[in-house]
């Protein structure tokens, strides 16, 4: 997953390097030659990473892959620093002499010689990384080494599920699966169960399957899982489920989907059937599978599908269907399910510790409640550690705890299913914000665009692509709306429960975000995106080992020390969000004029005026002054910024 983020960041970097070559900016022939060399190398690096991501491998090759990725990440960051430093240098040189006298001169402004030396170092890093890969090649793997999608999966029909608070859901589904009433369409009915991960969709479908498949109403029954499987594999498993009259299914060719469709139709022709397809991932997957079902003239057959994606559920049930949206458990049911898992019977007479913190983390999701209950039981609940202790180290347990295995796999599967780098990066970006901070959609899209997280295309601008990524995250139920306008448009959103903890753990471990929160720094080697939460940035000493000149995004919630608020240090900054910075003053704002690459600026606090030279920030696309006390959008319209609110 880390490699996917790196590959995507390099893809975004390539156009910047091409632009650098085209503009040339009076670069020497030697520098131009080095840039073209790195341009070719970057393209080869991306293809190499993509090939490694798609190639199956055994665990003993993983360490070598990580070693290579570490080399490539350092190279990618180094090249990006060179590109942005040169852009900053060019922007600085283009400013008037009066502006350069008024604004503090950057201390790390690259000279032509220094830039050439950095490029030479980048070239050397490419050679060294290549030599290291030659000395320690990753052994080639065969397809047999790849894990089977079903290798670790258990049949949910055989599991005694912990169904709490689902009576209403069950009754509604059974009502939809009942015999067609007079006047209803005489055709196949498809019922879709949709909701975010961990809500119990599969468990509910299995419960309904046991109820419906136990009688004599249906001639054919099947339960198949579609996750990580091709349509051919799903159809082959369906044939095997049909029973002893399908012994030939053992030798089925899963690549011949058309033939499999014919075989399924032959088995279902003129019969009543009930089929559950668990965890469908795409509309294309459903379209191929659906073509295997014969026309049902008497309307007696039923198909149930489960999915985490709203648009897929809608497509599955578009004709004579029903979409059932799962909801989270209420507080009473959440507490009941958690207590059943956490508290052994011999301790039922004990006074139960306060469970508020853990219930808030689980957010009414049954899988999270069961996982946390079993975990706390394993460490001595209710006489062991408190819920607060467990919550404080939840991300460590999610990554390493044995009882967290099912939840970890569910979360990782949701993340891995996101196509491409941009969508993954957009999701990880939510780690920049505290859990109690709803995010405005428009501001979020502007930030994604300003940081270059979404790849621009000739036929589509960055804001439109950012909006498409936002809509897909919403469609996949990975984020949820908080404020919605009268016409249904999302205004504010948030992450939730254990999904947020997973995003935090992943973004920090992949060096995507450097986070200061809970009186501790959670950082990797590189500080590209810096987020400071709730007065955890008041000590200057905590920042002495961070090179602020390389930070691309800075967001402050609460108070900050002088080092952090010295904006002359952030030469390559593109996003600056000070809306929730409590001690922001006019004097701090003067240093912002030094941020020549800044694209997004949000102000708050006691700011009463903007420095005149802010108009020189030619890359500034968005200026948000709504949270300032004395500034209004009309007062800053004259700065010729494309988006002032």
PDB file of N, CA and C in Angstrom, residues 79-155:
ATOM      1  N   UNK A  79      13.903  14.679  -5.469  1.00  0.00           N
ATOM      2  CA  UNK A  79      13.609  15.298  -6.762  1.00  0.00           C
ATOM      3  C   UNK A  79      12.524  16.361  -6.612  1.00  0.00           C
ATOM      4  N   UNK A  80      11.493  16.048  -5.828  1.00  0.00           N
ATOM      5  CA  UNK A  80      10.427  17.025  -5.614  1.00  0.00           C
ATOM      6  C   UNK A  80      10.973  18.282  -4.946  1.00  0.00           C
ATOM      7  N   UNK A  81      11.876  18.103  -3.978  1.00  0.00           N
ATOM      8  CA  UNK A  81      12.470  19.263  -3.312  1.00  0.00           C
ATOM      9  C   UNK A  81      13.261  20.119  -4.299  1.00  0.00           C
ATOM     10  N   UNK A  82      13.994  19.462  -5.184  1.00  0.00           N
ATOM     11  CA  UNK A  82      14.755  20.206  -6.191  1.00  0.00           C
ATOM     12  C   UNK A  82      13.834  20.991  -7.114  1.00  0.00           C
ATOM     13  N   UNK A  83      12.776  20.338  -7.572  1.00  0.00           N
ATOM     14  CA  UNK A  83      11.840  20.994  -8.490  1.00  0.00           C
ATOM     15  C   UNK A  83      11.207  22.214  -7.824  1.00  0.00           C
ATOM     16  N   UNK A  84      10.670  22.011  -6.608  1.00  0.00           N
ATOM     17  CA  UNK A  84       9.985  23.111  -5.932  1.00  0.00           C
ATOM     18  C   UNK A  84      10.955  24.223  -5.538  1.00  0.00           C
ATOM     19  N   UNK A  85      12.177  23.849  -5.163  1.00  0.00           N
ATOM     20  CA  UNK A  85      13.166  24.871  -4.814  1.00  0.00           C
ATOM     21  C   UNK A  85      13.509  25.727  -6.024  1.00  0.00           C
ATOM     22  N   UNK A  86      13.613  25.092  -7.183  1.00  0.00           N
ATOM     23  CA  UNK A  86      13.902  25.849  -8.394  1.00  0.00           C
ATOM     24  C   UNK A  86      12.730  26.761  -8.761  1.00  0.00           C
ATOM     25  N   UNK A  87      11.503  26.254  -8.591  1.00  0.00           N
ATOM     26  CA  UNK A  87      10.326  27.079  -8.853  1.00  0.00           C
ATOM     27  C   UNK A  87      10.283  28.270  -7.898  1.00  0.00           C
ATOM     28  N   UNK A  88      10.626  28.017  -6.639  1.00  0.00           N
ATOM     29  CA  UNK A  88      10.647  29.110  -5.663  1.00  0.00           C
ATOM     30  C   UNK A  88      11.718  30.134  -6.042  1.00  0.00           C
ATOM     31  N   UNK A  89      12.878  29.641  -6.431  1.00  0.00           N
ATOM     32  CA  UNK A  89      13.980  30.537  -6.816  1.00  0.00           C
ATOM     33  C   UNK A  89      13.575  31.406  -7.999  1.00  0.00           C
ATOM     34  N   UNK A  90      12.914  30.784  -8.984  1.00  0.00           N
ATOM     35  CA  UNK A  90      12.490  31.546 -10.156  1.00  0.00           C
ATOM     36  C   UNK A  90      11.446  32.596  -9.778  1.00  0.00           C
ATOM     37  N   UNK A  91      10.501  32.220  -8.897  1.00  0.00           N
ATOM     38  CA  UNK A  91       9.477  33.175  -8.463  1.00  0.00           C
ATOM     39  C   UNK A  91      10.099  34.326  -7.689  1.00  0.00           C
ATOM     40  N   UNK A  92      11.087  34.017  -6.861  1.00  0.00           N
ATOM     41  CA  UNK A  92      11.756  35.061  -6.083  1.00  0.00           C
ATOM     42  C   UNK A  92      12.495  36.033  -6.996  1.00  0.00           C
ATOM     43  N   UNK A  93      13.183  35.502  -7.994  1.00  0.00           N
ATOM     44  CA  UNK A  93      13.943  36.356  -8.905  1.00  0.00           C
ATOM     45  C   UNK A  93      13.031  37.261  -9.726  1.00  0.00           C
ATOM     46  N   UNK A  94      11.789  36.822  -9.945  1.00  0.00           N
ATOM     47  CA  UNK A  94      10.860  37.606 -10.752  1.00  0.00           C
ATOM     48  C   UNK A  94      10.228  38.754  -9.971  1.00  0.00           C
ATOM     49  N   UNK A  95      10.361  38.735  -8.641  1.00  0.00           N
ATOM     50  CA  UNK A  95       9.768  39.794  -7.833  1.00  0.00           C
ATOM     51  C   UNK A  95      10.574  41.089  -7.973  1.00  0.00           C
ATOM     52  N   UNK A  96       9.906  42.199  -7.715  1.00  0.00           N
ATOM     53  CA  UNK A  96      10.563  43.499  -7.812  1.00  0.00           C
ATOM     54  C   UNK A  96      11.592  43.661  -6.697  1.00  0.00           C
ATOM     55  N   UNK A  97      12.551  44.528  -6.915  1.00  0.00           N
ATOM     56  CA  UNK A  97      13.575  44.766  -5.900  1.00  0.00           C
ATOM     57  C   UNK A  97      12.972  45.360  -4.639  1.00  0.00           C
ATOM     58  N   UNK A  98      11.907  46.166  -4.785  1.00  0.00           N
ATOM     59  CA  UNK A  98      11.236  46.752  -3.625  1.00  0.00           C
ATOM     60  C   UNK A  98      10.615  45.660  -2.762  1.00  0.00           C
ATOM     61  N   UNK A  99       9.960  44.695  -3.411  1.00  0.00           N
ATOM     62  CA  UNK A  99       9.349  43.584  -2.673  1.00  0.00           C
ATOM     63  C   UNK A  99      10.423  42.776  -1.955  1.00  0.00           C
ATOM     64  N   UNK A 100      11.537  42.533  -2.613  1.00  0.00           N
ATOM     65  CA  UNK A 100      12.592  41.725  -2.009  1.00  0.00           C
ATOM     66  C   UNK A 100      13.252  42.435  -0.829  1.00  0.00           C
ATOM     67  N   UNK A 101      13.213  43.765  -0.838  1.00  0.00           N
ATOM     68  CA  UNK A 101      13.749  44.496   0.315  1.00  0.00           C
ATOM     69  C   UNK A 101      12.781  44.454   1.493  1.00  0.00           C
ATOM     70  N   UNK A 102      11.470  44.500   1.187  1.00  0.00           N
ATOM     71  CA  UNK A 102      10.470  44.513   2.259  1.00  0.00           C
ATOM     72  C   UNK A 102      10.313  43.143   2.905  1.00  0.00           C
ATOM     73  N   UNK A 103      10.397  42.087   2.096  1.00  0.00           N
ATOM     74  CA  UNK A 103      10.169  40.730   2.589  1.00  0.00           C
ATOM     75  C   UNK A 103      11.500  40.088   2.923  1.00  0.00           C
ATOM     76  N   UNK A 104      11.515  39.364   4.027  1.00  0.00           N
ATOM     77  CA  UNK A 104      12.746  38.707   4.467  1.00  0.00           C
ATOM     78  C   UNK A 104      13.255  37.742   3.407  1.00  0.00           C
ATOM     79  N   UNK A 105      14.518  37.864   3.058  1.00  0.00           N
ATOM     80  CA  UNK A 105      15.105  36.998   2.040  1.00  0.00           C
ATOM     81  C   UNK A 105      15.206  35.571   2.548  1.00  0.00           C
ATOM     82  N   UNK A 106      14.795  34.592   1.746  1.00  0.00           N
ATOM     83  CA  UNK A 106      14.876  33.194   2.187  1.00  0.00           C
ATOM     84  C   UNK A 106      16.320  32.769   2.393  1.00  0.00           C
ATOM     85  N   UNK A 107      16.540  32.039   3.498  1.00  0.00           N
ATOM     86  CA  UNK A 107      17.901  31.646   3.852  1.00  0.00           C
ATOM     87  C   UNK A 107      18.421  30.509   2.993  1.00  0.00           C
ATOM     88  N   UNK A 108      17.516  29.715   2.445  1.00  0.00           N
ATOM     89  CA  UNK A 108      17.950  28.522   1.715  1.00  0.00           C
ATOM     90  C   UNK A 108      17.715  28.646   0.221  1.00  0.00           C
ATOM     91  N   UNK A 109      17.689  29.869  -0.293  1.00  0.00           N
ATOM     92  CA  UNK A 109      17.476  30.069  -1.721  1.00  0.00           C
ATOM     93  C   UNK A 109      18.618  29.431  -2.506  1.00  0.00           C
ATOM     94  N   UNK A 110      18.268  28.493  -3.381  1.00  0.00           N
ATOM     95  CA  UNK A 110      19.285  27.738  -4.106  1.00  0.00           C
ATOM     96  C   UNK A 110      19.993  28.601  -5.142  1.00  0.00           C
ATOM     97  N   UNK A 111      21.297  28.482  -5.192  1.00  0.00           N
ATOM     98  CA  UNK A 111      22.052  29.052  -6.305  1.00  0.00           C
ATOM     99  C   UNK A 111      22.075  28.038  -7.434  1.00  0.00           C
ATOM    100  N   UNK A 112      22.458  28.486  -8.620  1.00  0.00           N
ATOM    101  CA  UNK A 112      22.536  27.565  -9.748  1.00  0.00           C
ATOM    102  C   UNK A 112      23.489  26.415  -9.476  1.00  0.00           C
ATOM    103  N   UNK A 113      24.622  26.710  -8.818  1.00  0.00           N
ATOM    104  CA  UNK A 113      25.602  25.673  -8.513  1.00  0.00           C
ATOM    105  C   UNK A 113      25.036  24.659  -7.523  1.00  0.00           C
ATOM    106  N   UNK A 114      24.348  25.160  -6.487  1.00  0.00           N
ATOM    107  CA  UNK A 114      23.764  24.247  -5.497  1.00  0.00           C
ATOM    108  C   UNK A 114      22.704  23.352  -6.128  1.00  0.00           C
ATOM    109  N   UNK A 115      21.921  23.937  -7.027  1.00  0.00           N
ATOM    110  CA  UNK A 115      20.896  23.141  -7.699  1.00  0.00           C
ATOM    111  C   UNK A 115      21.536  22.053  -8.550  1.00  0.00           C
ATOM    112  N   UNK A 116      22.594  22.403  -9.257  1.00  0.00           N
ATOM    113  CA  UNK A 116      23.300  21.416 -10.076  1.00  0.00           C
ATOM    114  C   UNK A 116      23.868  20.300  -9.204  1.00  0.00           C
ATOM    115  N   UNK A 117      24.393  20.661  -8.034  1.00  0.00           N
ATOM    116  CA  UNK A 117      24.942  19.655  -7.126  1.00  0.00           C
ATOM    117  C   UNK A 117      23.846  18.722  -6.605  1.00  0.00           C
ATOM    118  N   UNK A 118      22.678  19.288  -6.318  1.00  0.00           N
ATOM    119  CA  UNK A 118      21.564  18.454  -5.854  1.00  0.00           C
ATOM    120  C   UNK A 118      21.119  17.482  -6.942  1.00  0.00           C
ATOM    121  N   UNK A 119      21.065  17.955  -8.176  1.00  0.00           N
ATOM    122  CA  UNK A 119      20.689  17.068  -9.272  1.00  0.00           C
ATOM    123  C   UNK A 119      21.700  15.939  -9.437  1.00  0.00           C
ATOM    124  N   UNK A 120      22.975  16.267  -9.287  1.00  0.00           N
ATOM    125  CA  UNK A 120      23.999  15.232  -9.369  1.00  0.00           C
ATOM    126  C   UNK A 120      23.809  14.196  -8.266  1.00  0.00           C
ATOM    127  N   UNK A 121      23.436  14.669  -7.076  1.00  0.00           N
ATOM    128  CA  UNK A 121      23.183  13.739  -5.974  1.00  0.00           C
ATOM    129  C   UNK A 121      21.983  12.849  -6.282  1.00  0.00           C
ATOM    130  N   UNK A 122      20.949  13.409  -6.911  1.00  0.00           N
ATOM    131  CA  UNK A 122      19.783  12.615  -7.283  1.00  0.00           C
ATOM    132  C   UNK A 122      20.170  11.525  -8.284  1.00  0.00           C
ATOM    133  N   UNK A 123      20.985  11.899  -9.251  1.00  0.00           N
ATOM    134  CA  UNK A 123      21.450  10.908 -10.227  1.00  0.00           C
ATOM    135  C   UNK A 123      22.222   9.792  -9.533  1.00  0.00           C
ATOM    136  N   UNK A 124      23.058  10.166  -8.574  1.00  0.00           N
ATOM    137  CA  UNK A 124      23.835   9.170  -7.850  1.00  0.00           C
ATOM    138  C   UNK A 124      22.925   8.249  -7.043  1.00  0.00           C
ATOM    139  N   UNK A 125      21.860   8.803  -6.470  1.00  0.00           N
ATOM    140  CA  UNK A 125      20.908   7.987  -5.714  1.00  0.00           C
ATOM    141  C   UNK A 125      20.231   6.964  -6.612  1.00  0.00           C
ATOM    142  N   UNK A 126      19.916   7.361  -7.847  1.00  0.00           N
ATOM    143  CA  UNK A 126      19.315   6.426  -8.798  1.00  0.00           C
ATOM    144  C   UNK A 126      20.257   5.257  -9.052  1.00  0.00           C
ATOM    145  N   UNK A 127      21.519   5.578  -9.291  1.00  0.00           N
ATOM    146  CA  UNK A 127      22.512   4.538  -9.574  1.00  0.00           C
ATOM    147  C   UNK A 127      22.684   3.616  -8.370  1.00  0.00           C
ATOM    148  N   UNK A 128      22.765   4.203  -7.165  1.00  0.00           N
ATOM    149  CA  UNK A 128      22.955   3.403  -5.960  1.00  0.00           C
ATOM    150  C   UNK A 128      21.756   2.491  -5.705  1.00  0.00           C
ATOM    151  N   UNK A 129      20.544   3.032  -5.884  1.00  0.00           N
ATOM    152  CA  UNK A 129      19.347   2.216  -5.676  1.00  0.00           C
ATOM    153  C   UNK A 129      19.297   1.070  -6.679  1.00  0.00           C
ATOM    154  N   UNK A 130      19.672   1.362  -7.923  1.00  0.00           N
ATOM    155  CA  UNK A 130      19.688   0.317  -8.955  1.00  0.00           C
ATOM    156  C   UNK A 130      20.714  -0.761  -8.615  1.00  0.00           C
ATOM    157  N   UNK A 131      21.904  -0.345  -8.191  1.00  0.00           N
ATOM    158  CA  UNK A 131      22.946  -1.318  -7.837  1.00  0.00           C
ATOM    159  C   UNK A 131      22.516  -2.190  -6.662  1.00  0.00           C
ATOM    160  N   UNK A 132      21.844  -1.575  -5.702  1.00  0.00           N
ATOM    161  CA  UNK A 132      21.398  -2.334  -4.537  1.00  0.00           C
ATOM    162  C   UNK A 132      20.370  -3.384  -4.944  1.00  0.00           C
ATOM    163  N   UNK A 133      19.477  -3.015  -5.866  1.00  0.00           N
ATOM    164  CA  UNK A 133      18.475  -3.967  -6.344  1.00  0.00           C
ATOM    165  C   UNK A 133      19.126  -5.108  -7.115  1.00  0.00           C
ATOM    166  N   UNK A 134      20.210  -4.787  -7.828  1.00  0.00           N
ATOM    167  CA  UNK A 134      20.921  -5.828  -8.564  1.00  0.00           C
ATOM    168  C   UNK A 134      21.600  -6.803  -7.612  1.00  0.00           C
ATOM    169  N   UNK A 135      22.119  -6.276  -6.505  1.00  0.00           N
ATOM    170  CA  UNK A 135      22.801  -7.143  -5.546  1.00  0.00           C
ATOM    171  C   UNK A 135      21.823  -7.997  -4.752  1.00  0.00           C
ATOM    172  N   UNK A 136      20.620  -7.460  -4.499  1.00  0.00           N
ATOM    173  CA  UNK A 136      19.629  -8.176  -3.691  1.00  0.00           C
ATOM    174  C   UNK A 136      18.307  -8.261  -4.450  1.00  0.00           C
ATOM    175  N   UNK A 137      18.262  -9.053  -5.509  1.00  0.00           N
ATOM    176  CA  UNK A 137      17.025  -9.135  -6.303  1.00  0.00           C
ATOM    177  C   UNK A 137      15.923  -9.853  -5.541  1.00  0.00           C
ATOM    178  N   UNK A 138      14.678  -9.437  -5.812  1.00  0.00           N
ATOM    179  CA  UNK A 138      13.524 -10.123  -5.231  1.00  0.00           C
ATOM    180  C   UNK A 138      13.263 -11.379  -6.038  1.00  0.00           C
ATOM    181  N   UNK A 139      13.225 -12.562  -5.411  1.00  0.00           N
ATOM    182  CA  UNK A 139      13.007 -13.803  -6.161  1.00  0.00           C
ATOM    183  C   UNK A 139      11.677 -13.780  -6.897  1.00  0.00           C
ATOM    184  N   UNK A 140      11.683 -14.308  -8.107  1.00  0.00           N
ATOM    185  CA  UNK A 140      10.449 -14.386  -8.886  1.00  0.00           C
ATOM    186  C   UNK A 140       9.498 -15.369  -8.230  1.00  0.00           C
ATOM    187  N   UNK A 141       8.210 -15.030  -8.246  1.00  0.00           N
ATOM    188  CA  UNK A 141       7.200 -15.876  -7.628  1.00  0.00           C
ATOM    189  C   UNK A 141       6.265 -16.423  -8.694  1.00  0.00           C
ATOM    190  N   UNK A 142       5.724 -17.557  -8.431  1.00  0.00           N
ATOM    191  CA  UNK A 142       4.731 -18.134  -9.324  1.00  0.00           C
ATOM    192  C   UNK A 142       3.353 -17.762  -8.835  1.00  0.00           C
ATOM    193  N   UNK A 143       2.374 -17.939  -9.711  1.00  0.00           N
ATOM    194  CA  UNK A 143       1.009 -17.582  -9.334  1.00  0.00           C
ATOM    195  C   UNK A 143       0.504 -18.421  -8.186  1.00  0.00           C
ATOM    196  N   UNK A 144       1.109 -19.587  -7.992  1.00  0.00           N
ATOM    197  CA  UNK A 144       0.671 -20.433  -6.893  1.00  0.00           C
ATOM    198  C   UNK A 144       1.013 -19.879  -5.535  1.00  0.00           C
ATOM    199  N   UNK A 145       1.955 -18.897  -5.492  1.00  0.00           N
ATOM    200  CA  UNK A 145       2.322 -18.304  -4.216  1.00  0.00           C
ATOM    201  C   UNK A 145       1.294 -17.301  -3.730  1.00  0.00           C
ATOM    202  N   UNK A 146       0.448 -16.816  -4.623  1.00  0.00           N
ATOM    203  CA  UNK A 146      -0.529 -15.805  -4.240  1.00  0.00           C
ATOM    204  C   UNK A 146      -1.597 -16.420  -3.357  1.00  0.00           C
ATOM    205  N   UNK A 147      -1.983 -15.739  -2.294  1.00  0.00           N
ATOM    206  CA  UNK A 147      -3.011 -16.281  -1.410  1.00  0.00           C
ATOM    207  C   UNK A 147      -4.351 -16.363  -2.102  1.00  0.00           C
ATOM    208  N   UNK A 148      -5.070 -17.415  -1.830  1.00  0.00           N
ATOM    209  CA  UNK A 148      -6.401 -17.583  -2.393  1.00  0.00           C
ATOM    210  C   UNK A 148      -7.382 -16.693  -1.663  1.00  0.00           C
ATOM    211  N   UNK A 149      -8.357 -16.106  -2.380  1.00  0.00           N
ATOM    212  CA  UNK A 149      -9.338 -15.265  -1.711  1.00  0.00           C
ATOM    213  C   UNK A 149     -10.103 -15.997  -0.619  1.00  0.00           C
ATOM    214  N   UNK A 150     -10.225 -17.298  -0.745  1.00  0.00           N
ATOM    215  CA  UNK A 150     -11.004 -18.049   0.226  1.00  0.00           C
ATOM    216  C   UNK A 150     -10.152 -18.769   1.249  1.00  0.00           C
ATOM    217  N   UNK A 151      -8.824 -18.556   1.192  1.00  0.00           N
ATOM    218  CA  UNK A 151      -7.945 -19.324   2.061  1.00  0.00           C
ATOM    219  C   UNK A 151      -8.194 -19.070   3.532  1.00  0.00           C
ATOM    220  N   UNK A 152      -8.577 -17.839   3.874  1.00  0.00           N
ATOM    221  CA  UNK A 152      -8.787 -17.515   5.276  1.00  0.00           C
ATOM    222  C   UNK A 152     -10.237 -17.216   5.601  1.00  0.00           C
ATOM    223  N   UNK A 153     -11.085 -17.356   4.608  1.00  0.00           N
ATOM    224  CA  UNK A 153     -12.484 -17.002   4.822  1.00  0.00           C
ATOM    225  C   UNK A 153     -13.257 -18.200   5.331  1.00  0.00           C
ATOM    226  N   UNK A 154     -14.208 -17.972   6.227  1.00  0.00           N
ATOM    227  CA  UNK A 154     -15.083 -19.027   6.713  1.00  0.00           C
ATOM    228  C   UNK A 154     -16.483 -18.776   6.189  1.00  0.00           C
ATOM    229  N   UNK A 155     -17.257 -19.845   6.034  1.00  0.00           N
ATOM    230  CA  UNK A 155     -18.610 -19.732   5.516  1.00  0.00           C
ATOM    231  C   UNK A 155     -19.487 -19.077   6.581  1.00  0.00           C
TER     232      UNK A 155
END
